[in-house]
Coordinates of C-alpha atoms in Angstrom, one line a residue:
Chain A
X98 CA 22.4 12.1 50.3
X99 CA 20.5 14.5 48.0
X100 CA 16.8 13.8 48.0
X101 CA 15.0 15.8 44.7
X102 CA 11.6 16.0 44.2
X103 CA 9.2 16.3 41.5
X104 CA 5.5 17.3 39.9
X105 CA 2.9 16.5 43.3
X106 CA 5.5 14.5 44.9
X107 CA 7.3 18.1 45.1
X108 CA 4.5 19.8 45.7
X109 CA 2.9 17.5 48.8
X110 CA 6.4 18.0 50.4
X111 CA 6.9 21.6 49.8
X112 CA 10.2 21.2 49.0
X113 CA 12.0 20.5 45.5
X114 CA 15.3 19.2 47.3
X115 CA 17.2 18.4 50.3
X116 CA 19.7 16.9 52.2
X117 CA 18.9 14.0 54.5
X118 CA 20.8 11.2 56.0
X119 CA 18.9 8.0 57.0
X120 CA 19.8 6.0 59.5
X121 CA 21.9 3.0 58.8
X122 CA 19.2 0.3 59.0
X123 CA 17.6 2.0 55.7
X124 CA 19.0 0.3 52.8
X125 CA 16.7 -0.2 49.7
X126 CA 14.7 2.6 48.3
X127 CA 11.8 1.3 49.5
X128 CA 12.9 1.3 52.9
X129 CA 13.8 5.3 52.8
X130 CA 10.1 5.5 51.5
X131 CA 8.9 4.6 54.7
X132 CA 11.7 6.2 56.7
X133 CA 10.5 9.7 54.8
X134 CA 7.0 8.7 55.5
X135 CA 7.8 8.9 59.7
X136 CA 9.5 12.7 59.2
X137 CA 5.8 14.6 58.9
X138 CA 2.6 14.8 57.6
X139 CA 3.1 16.2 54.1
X140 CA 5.8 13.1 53.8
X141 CA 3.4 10.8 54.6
X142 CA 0.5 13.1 52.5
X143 CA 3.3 12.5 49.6
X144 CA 4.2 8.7 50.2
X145 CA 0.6 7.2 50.7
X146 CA 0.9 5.1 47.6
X147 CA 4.5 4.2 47.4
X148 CA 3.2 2.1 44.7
X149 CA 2.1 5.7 42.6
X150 CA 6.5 6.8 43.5
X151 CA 9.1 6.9 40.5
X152 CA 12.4 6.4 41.6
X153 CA 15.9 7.2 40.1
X154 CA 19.1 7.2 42.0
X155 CA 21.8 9.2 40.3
X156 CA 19.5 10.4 37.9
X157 CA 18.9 6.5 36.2
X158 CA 15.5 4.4 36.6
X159 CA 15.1 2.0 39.9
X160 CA 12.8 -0.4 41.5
X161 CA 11.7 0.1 45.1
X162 CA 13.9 -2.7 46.0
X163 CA 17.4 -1.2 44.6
X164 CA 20.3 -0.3 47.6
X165 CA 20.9 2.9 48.1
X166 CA 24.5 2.4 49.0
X167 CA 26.3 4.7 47.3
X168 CA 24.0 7.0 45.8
X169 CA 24.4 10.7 45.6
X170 CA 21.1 11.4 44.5
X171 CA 17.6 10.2 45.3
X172 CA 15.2 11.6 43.0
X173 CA 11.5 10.5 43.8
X174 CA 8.5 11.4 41.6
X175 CA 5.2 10.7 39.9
X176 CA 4.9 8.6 36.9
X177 CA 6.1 10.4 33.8
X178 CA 4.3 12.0 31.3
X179 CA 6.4 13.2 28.7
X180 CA 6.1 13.7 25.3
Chain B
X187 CA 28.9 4.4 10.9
X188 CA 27.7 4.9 14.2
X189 CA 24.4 7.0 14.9
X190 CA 24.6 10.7 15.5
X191 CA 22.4 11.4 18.4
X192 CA 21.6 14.9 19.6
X193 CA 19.5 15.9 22.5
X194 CA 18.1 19.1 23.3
X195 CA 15.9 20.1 26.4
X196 CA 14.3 23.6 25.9
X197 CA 11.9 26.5 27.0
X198 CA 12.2 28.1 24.1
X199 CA 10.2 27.1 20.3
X200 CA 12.2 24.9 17.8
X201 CA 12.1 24.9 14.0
X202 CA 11.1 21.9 12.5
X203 CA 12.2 22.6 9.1
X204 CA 15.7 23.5 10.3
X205 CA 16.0 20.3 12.4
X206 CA 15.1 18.7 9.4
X207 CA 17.3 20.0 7.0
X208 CA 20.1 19.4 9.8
X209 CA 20.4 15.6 10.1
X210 CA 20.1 15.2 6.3
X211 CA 23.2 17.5 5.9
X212 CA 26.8 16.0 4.0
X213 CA 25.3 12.8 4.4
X214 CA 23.9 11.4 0.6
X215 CA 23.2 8.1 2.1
X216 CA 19.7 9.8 4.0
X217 CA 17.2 8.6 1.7
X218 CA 14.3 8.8 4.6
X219 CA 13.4 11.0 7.4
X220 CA 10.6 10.9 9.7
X221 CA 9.9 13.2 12.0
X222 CA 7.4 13.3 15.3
X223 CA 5.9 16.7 16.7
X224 CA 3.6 16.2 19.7
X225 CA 1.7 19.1 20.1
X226 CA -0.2 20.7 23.4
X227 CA -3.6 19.8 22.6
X228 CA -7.1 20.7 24.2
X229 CA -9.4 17.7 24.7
X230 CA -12.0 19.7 26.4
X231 CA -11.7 23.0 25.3
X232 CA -10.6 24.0 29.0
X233 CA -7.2 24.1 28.8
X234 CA -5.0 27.5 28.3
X235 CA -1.8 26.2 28.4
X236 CA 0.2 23.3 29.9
X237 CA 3.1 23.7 32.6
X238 CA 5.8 21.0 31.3
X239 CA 8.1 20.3 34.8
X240 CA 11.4 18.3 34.1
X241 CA 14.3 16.4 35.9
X242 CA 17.4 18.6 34.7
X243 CA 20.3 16.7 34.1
X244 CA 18.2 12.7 34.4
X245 CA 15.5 14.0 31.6
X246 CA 18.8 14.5 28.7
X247 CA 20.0 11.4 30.5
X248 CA 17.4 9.4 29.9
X249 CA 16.5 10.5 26.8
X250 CA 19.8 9.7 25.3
X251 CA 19.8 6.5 26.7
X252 CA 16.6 5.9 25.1
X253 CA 18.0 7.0 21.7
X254 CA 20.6 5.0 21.9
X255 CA 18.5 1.9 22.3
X256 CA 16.7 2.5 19.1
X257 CA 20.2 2.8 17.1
X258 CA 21.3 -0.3 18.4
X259 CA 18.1 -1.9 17.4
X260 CA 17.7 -0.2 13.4
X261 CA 20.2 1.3 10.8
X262 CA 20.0 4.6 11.8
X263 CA 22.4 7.6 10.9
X264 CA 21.1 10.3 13.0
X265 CA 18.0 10.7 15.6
X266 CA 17.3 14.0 17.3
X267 CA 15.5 15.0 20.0
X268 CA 13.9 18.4 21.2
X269 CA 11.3 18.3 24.3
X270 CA 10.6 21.6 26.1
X271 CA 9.8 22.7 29.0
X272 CA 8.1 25.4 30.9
X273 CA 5.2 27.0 29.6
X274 CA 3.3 25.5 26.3
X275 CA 0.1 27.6 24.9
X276 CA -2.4 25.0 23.1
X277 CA -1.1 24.3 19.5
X278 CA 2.4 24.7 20.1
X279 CA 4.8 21.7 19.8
X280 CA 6.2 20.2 22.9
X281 CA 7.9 17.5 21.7
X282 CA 9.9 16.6 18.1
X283 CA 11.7 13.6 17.3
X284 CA 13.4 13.2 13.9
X285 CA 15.1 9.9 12.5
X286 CA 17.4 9.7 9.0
X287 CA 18.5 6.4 7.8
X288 CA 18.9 4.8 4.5
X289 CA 15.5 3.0 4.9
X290 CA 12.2 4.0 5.7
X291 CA 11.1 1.4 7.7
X292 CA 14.3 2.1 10.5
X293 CA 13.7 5.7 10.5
X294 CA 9.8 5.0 11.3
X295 CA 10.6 2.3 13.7
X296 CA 13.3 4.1 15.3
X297 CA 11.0 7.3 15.6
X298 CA 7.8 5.3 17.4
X299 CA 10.4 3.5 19.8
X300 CA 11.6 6.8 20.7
X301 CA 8.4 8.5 21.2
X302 CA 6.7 5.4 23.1
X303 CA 10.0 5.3 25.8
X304 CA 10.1 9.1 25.9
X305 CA 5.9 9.0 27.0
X306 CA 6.7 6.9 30.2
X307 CA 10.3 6.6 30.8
X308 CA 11.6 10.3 30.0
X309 CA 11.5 12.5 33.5
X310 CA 8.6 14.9 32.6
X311 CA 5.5 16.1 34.3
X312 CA 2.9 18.2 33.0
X313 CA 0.5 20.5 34.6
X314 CA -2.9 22.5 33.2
X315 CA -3.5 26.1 33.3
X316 CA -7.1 26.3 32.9
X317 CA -8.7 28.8 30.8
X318 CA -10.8 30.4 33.8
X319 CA -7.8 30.5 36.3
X320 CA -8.9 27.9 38.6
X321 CA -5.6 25.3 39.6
X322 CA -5.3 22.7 37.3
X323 CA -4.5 19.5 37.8
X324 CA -1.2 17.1 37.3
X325 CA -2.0 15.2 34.1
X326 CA -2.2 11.6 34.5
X327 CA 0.0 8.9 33.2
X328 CA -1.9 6.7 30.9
X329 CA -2.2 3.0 31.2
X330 CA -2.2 2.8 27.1
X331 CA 1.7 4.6 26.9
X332 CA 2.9 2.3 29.9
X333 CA 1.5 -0.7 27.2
X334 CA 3.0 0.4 24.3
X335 CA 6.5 -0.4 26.1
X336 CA 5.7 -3.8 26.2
X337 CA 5.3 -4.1 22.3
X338 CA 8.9 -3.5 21.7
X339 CA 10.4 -6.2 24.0
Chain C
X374 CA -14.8 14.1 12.0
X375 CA -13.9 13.3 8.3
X376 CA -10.0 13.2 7.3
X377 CA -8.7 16.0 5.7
X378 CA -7.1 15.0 2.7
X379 CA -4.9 16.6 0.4
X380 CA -2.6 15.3 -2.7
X381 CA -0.2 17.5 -4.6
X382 CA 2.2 16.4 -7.6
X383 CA 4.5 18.9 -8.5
X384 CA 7.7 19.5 -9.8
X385 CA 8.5 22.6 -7.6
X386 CA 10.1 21.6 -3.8
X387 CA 8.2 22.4 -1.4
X388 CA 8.1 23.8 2.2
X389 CA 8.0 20.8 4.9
X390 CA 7.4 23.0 7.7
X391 CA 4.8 25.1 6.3
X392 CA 3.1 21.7 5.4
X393 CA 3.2 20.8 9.3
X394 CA 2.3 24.0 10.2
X395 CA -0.8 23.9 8.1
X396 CA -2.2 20.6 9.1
X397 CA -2.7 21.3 12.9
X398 CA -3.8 24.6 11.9
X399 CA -7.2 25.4 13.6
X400 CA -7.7 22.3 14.9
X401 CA -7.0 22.0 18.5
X402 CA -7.6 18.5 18.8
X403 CA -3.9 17.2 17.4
X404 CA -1.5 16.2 19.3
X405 CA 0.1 14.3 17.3
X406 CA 1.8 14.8 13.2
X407 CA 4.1 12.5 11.6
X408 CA 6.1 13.4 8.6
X409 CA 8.3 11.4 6.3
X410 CA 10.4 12.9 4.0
X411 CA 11.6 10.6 1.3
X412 CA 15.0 12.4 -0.2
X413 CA 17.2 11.8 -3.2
X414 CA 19.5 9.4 -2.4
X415 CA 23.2 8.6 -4.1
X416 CA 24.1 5.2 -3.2
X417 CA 27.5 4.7 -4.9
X418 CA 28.7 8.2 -5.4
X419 CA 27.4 7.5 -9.0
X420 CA 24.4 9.6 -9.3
X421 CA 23.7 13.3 -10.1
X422 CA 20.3 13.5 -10.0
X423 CA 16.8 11.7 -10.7
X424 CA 14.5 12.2 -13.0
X425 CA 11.0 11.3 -12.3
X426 CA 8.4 10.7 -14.3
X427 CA 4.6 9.9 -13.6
X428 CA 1.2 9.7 -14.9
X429 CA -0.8 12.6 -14.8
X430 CA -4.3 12.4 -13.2
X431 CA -3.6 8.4 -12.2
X432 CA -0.9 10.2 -9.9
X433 CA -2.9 12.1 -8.2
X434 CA -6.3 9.6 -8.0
X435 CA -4.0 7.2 -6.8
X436 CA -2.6 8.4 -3.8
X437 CA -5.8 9.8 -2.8
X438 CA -7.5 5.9 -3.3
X439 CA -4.1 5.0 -0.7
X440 CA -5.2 8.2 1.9
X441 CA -8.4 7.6 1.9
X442 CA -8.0 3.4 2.9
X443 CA -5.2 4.7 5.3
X444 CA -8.0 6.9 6.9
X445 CA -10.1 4.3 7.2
X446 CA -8.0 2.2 8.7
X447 CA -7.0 4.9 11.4
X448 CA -8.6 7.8 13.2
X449 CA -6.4 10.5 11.8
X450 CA -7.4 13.9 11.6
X451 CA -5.6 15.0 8.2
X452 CA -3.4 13.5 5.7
X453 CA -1.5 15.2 3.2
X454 CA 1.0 13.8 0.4
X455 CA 3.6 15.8 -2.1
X456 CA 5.1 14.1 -4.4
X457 CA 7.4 15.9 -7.2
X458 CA 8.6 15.2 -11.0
X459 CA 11.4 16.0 -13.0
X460 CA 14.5 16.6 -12.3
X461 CA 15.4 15.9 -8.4
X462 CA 19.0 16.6 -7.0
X463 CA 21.0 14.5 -4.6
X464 CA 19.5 15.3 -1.6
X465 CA 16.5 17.2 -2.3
X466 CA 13.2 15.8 -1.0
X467 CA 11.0 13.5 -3.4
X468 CA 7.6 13.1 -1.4
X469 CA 6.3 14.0 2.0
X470 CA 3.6 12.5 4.0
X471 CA 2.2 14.3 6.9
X472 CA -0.2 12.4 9.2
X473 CA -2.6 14.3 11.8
X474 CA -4.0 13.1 14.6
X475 CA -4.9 13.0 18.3
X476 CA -2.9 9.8 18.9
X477 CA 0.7 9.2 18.4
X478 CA 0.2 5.5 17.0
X479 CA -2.7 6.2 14.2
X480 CA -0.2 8.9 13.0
X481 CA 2.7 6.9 12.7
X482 CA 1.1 3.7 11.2
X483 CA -1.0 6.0 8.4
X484 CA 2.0 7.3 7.4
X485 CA 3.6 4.2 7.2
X486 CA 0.7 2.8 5.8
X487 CA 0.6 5.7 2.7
X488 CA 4.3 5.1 2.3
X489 CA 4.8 1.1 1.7
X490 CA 1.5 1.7 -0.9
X491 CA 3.0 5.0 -2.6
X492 CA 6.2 3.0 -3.2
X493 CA 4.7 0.4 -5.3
X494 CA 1.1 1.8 -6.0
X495 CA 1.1 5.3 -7.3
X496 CA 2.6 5.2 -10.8
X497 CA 5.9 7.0 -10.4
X498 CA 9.0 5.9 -12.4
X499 CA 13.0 6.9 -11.3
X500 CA 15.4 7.4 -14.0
X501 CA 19.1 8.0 -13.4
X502 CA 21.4 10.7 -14.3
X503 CA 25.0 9.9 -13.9
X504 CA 27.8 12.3 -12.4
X505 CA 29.8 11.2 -15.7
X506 CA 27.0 12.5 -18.2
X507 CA 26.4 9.0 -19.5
X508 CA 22.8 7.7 -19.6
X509 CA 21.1 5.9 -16.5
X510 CA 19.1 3.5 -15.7
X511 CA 15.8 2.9 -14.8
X512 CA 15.5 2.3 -11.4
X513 CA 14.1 -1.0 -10.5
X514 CA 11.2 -1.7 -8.2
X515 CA 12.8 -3.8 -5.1
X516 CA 11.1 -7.2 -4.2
X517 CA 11.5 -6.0 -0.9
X518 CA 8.7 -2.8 -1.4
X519 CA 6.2 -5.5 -3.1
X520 CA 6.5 -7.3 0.3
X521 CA 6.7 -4.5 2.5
X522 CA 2.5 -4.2 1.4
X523 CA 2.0 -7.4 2.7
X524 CA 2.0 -6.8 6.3
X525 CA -1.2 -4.1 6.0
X526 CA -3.5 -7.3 4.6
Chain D
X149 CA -9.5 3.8 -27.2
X150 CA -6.8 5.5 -25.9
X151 CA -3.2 4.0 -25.0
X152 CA -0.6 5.8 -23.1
X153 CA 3.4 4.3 -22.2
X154 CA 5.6 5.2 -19.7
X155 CA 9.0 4.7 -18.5
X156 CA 11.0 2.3 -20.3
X157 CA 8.1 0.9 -21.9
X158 CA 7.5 4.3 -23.7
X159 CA 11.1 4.6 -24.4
X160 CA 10.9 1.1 -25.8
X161 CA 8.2 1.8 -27.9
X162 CA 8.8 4.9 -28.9
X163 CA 5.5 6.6 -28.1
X164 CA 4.0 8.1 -25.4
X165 CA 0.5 7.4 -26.5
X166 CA -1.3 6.3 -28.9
X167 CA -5.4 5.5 -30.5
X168 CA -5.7 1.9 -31.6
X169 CA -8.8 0.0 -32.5
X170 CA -7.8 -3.6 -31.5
X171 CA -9.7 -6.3 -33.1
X172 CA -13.8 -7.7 -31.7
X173 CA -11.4 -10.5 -30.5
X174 CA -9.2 -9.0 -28.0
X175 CA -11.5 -9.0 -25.1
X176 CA -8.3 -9.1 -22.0
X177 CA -5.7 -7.0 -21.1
X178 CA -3.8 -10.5 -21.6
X179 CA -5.1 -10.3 -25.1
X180 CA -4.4 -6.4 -25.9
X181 CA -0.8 -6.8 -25.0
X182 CA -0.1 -9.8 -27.4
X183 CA -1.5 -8.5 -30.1
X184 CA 0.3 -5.2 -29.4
X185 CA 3.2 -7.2 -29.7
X186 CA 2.1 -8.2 -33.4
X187 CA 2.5 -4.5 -34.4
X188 CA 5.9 -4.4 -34.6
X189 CA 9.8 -4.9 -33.7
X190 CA 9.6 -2.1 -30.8
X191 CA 6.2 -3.5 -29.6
X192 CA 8.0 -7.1 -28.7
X193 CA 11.0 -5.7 -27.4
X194 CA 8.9 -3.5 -24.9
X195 CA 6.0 -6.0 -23.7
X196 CA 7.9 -9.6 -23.9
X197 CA 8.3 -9.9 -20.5
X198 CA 4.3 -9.5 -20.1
X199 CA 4.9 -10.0 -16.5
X200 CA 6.4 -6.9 -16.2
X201 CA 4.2 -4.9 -17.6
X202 CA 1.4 -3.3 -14.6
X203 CA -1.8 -2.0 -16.5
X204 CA -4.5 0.5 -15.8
X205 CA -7.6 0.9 -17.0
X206 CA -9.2 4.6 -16.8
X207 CA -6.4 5.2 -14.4
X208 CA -6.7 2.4 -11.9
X209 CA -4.3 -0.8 -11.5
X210 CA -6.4 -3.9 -12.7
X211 CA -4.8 -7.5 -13.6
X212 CA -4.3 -8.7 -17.2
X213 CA -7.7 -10.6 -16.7
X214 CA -9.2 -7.8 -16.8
X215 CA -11.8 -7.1 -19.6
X216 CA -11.0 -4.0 -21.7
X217 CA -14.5 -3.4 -22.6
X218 CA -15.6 0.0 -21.6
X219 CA -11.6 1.2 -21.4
X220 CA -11.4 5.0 -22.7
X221 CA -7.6 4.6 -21.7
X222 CA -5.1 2.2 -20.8
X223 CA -1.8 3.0 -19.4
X224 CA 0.9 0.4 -20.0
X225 CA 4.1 0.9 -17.6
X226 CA 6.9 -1.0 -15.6
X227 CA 6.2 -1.5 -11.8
X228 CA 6.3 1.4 -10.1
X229 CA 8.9 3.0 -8.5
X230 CA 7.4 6.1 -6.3
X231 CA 8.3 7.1 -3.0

């Protein structure tokens, strides 16, 4: 699946996207959190306060606890401030 | 008759005026319009310009989604939305929201809904240029906009 | 900081974005400006035009008396009203309010605010001129505008 | 002092404005509009629903309590339909 990143979650990774494939026993989003947290540093630099992580899968709104069977798209950021 | 919702995400300025005179057009019925511009403002007198990040593709997602909420809930012909992104010099309008119905109350309802979802739902981030160089900061979500959701439920 | 206020009655239309434009103008402390644009509206396919009449110098005091309570009420930076006279085609704009200020919500509700007063307040009367050339009516105040004050008290 | 019609109750009347000099014993708003209605056929017809008739004195909405002492001009109109 497609992992995108944005605003300081992007930047703490150092990467806006990429490809990754968990293994199997990840299931919910908040799950891959942690998973992500394990693969380096600026992951777990990133990831400190999962509770500070916006989540959408295929590009809609998610809680932590959402499956991510099926999804195509991960995309993990900060809270919004738009307008 | 069903809403007509447009969505635009942009670098580039708008026209207010145009947008305007656009969702009042071959439709008599539009007997008020309200419109919403949020400008880059400069609380401290620090700021140059703000860096407006977005989530291509989610942010006109969302946004429509949002819109489409607010017809469902007030007689609304038409709602628009602009929001740029990219580079915004203090002053300039980042945001602009514009609601037509037959009644004024929808079309100022309609608008706030739109403008209080868009604050903490819509996939945008914004960043400071500082006015002596120096790396600015992400801006911070507020606690306020995550509150004014809860007045609407 | 005291509210900018400005009222204009006029029979001329007038430029909405040039109105916008003019209220953030120099002031680098608004992030927010709400419009409404009230428009001539033909209901039944009936109506050609209104004419408006009003009362000179009460027109004018009174819609400053509403501006300046709405800028009490709310921190807003400036608040300006149009409203015209005469002859007003279907679809042309009757009165706009623009509210200024550094927060969305003290934006929207003055303008809201200013509009539910205007409506049954400042001493404006609607006449109609029929597509047929026969003589109209005088519009009638709706109960609903008397209540629509209410809800400020 | 001064009196000045709009809308249909000008129309009704058949005068935009006009100087009267009611009598020492019209003291009320209440008071001015009934003996306005004394004055004539057009004068009735115009103010016999006194309800809907709004009043201002020196160009600011009072009630038809109101005393009229001290009034340079009143403005006699239907409720207003602005906006």
């Amino acid at each position: 699946m497609k992992l995108v990143y944005f605003a300081w979650v992007r930047e703490r990774i150092g990467l806006a996207e990429e490809e990754v494939t968990p293994p199997d026993s990840v299931t919910t989003v908040h799950e891959l959190l942690d998973w992500l947290k394990t693969r380096g540093e600026e992951y777990a630099e990133a990831l400190k306060y999962p509770e500070a992580i916006r989540v959408a899968i295929n590009q809609e709104h998610v809680r932590q606890n959402e499956p991510i069977a099926g999804a195509r798209e991960i995309g993990l950021f900060p809270p919004m401030t738009g307008g | 008759m069903p809403c007509r919702i447009a969505v635009r995400i942009q670098s580039e300025p708008f026209d207010t005026a145009a947008e305007i005179a656009d969702i009042g057009r071959g439709d008599s019925d539009v007997g008020a319009v309200v419109t919403f511009s949020g400008l880059c403002r400069d609380e401290a007198g620090t700021l140059a310009a703000l860096e407006i990040e977005h989530y291509p593709g989610m942010a006109e997602a969302e946004i429509t989604r949002i819109a489409e909420d607010a017809a469902e809930r007030w007689p609304v012909s038409a709602l628009s939305v602009i929001h740029r992104h990219g580079r915004i010099g203090i002053g300039e309008p980042i945001v602009l929201v514009v609601a037509a119905s037959r009644h004024r109350q929808a079309a100022f309802s309609a608008a706030e809904y739109l403008m209080d979802f868009l604050k903490s739902r819509a996939p945008f981030w914004k960043k400071e240029h500082r006015v002596d160089g120096s790396a600015g900061s992400w801006v911070d979500a507020k606690e306020a906009d995550e509150q004014a959701i809860s007045r609407w439920e």
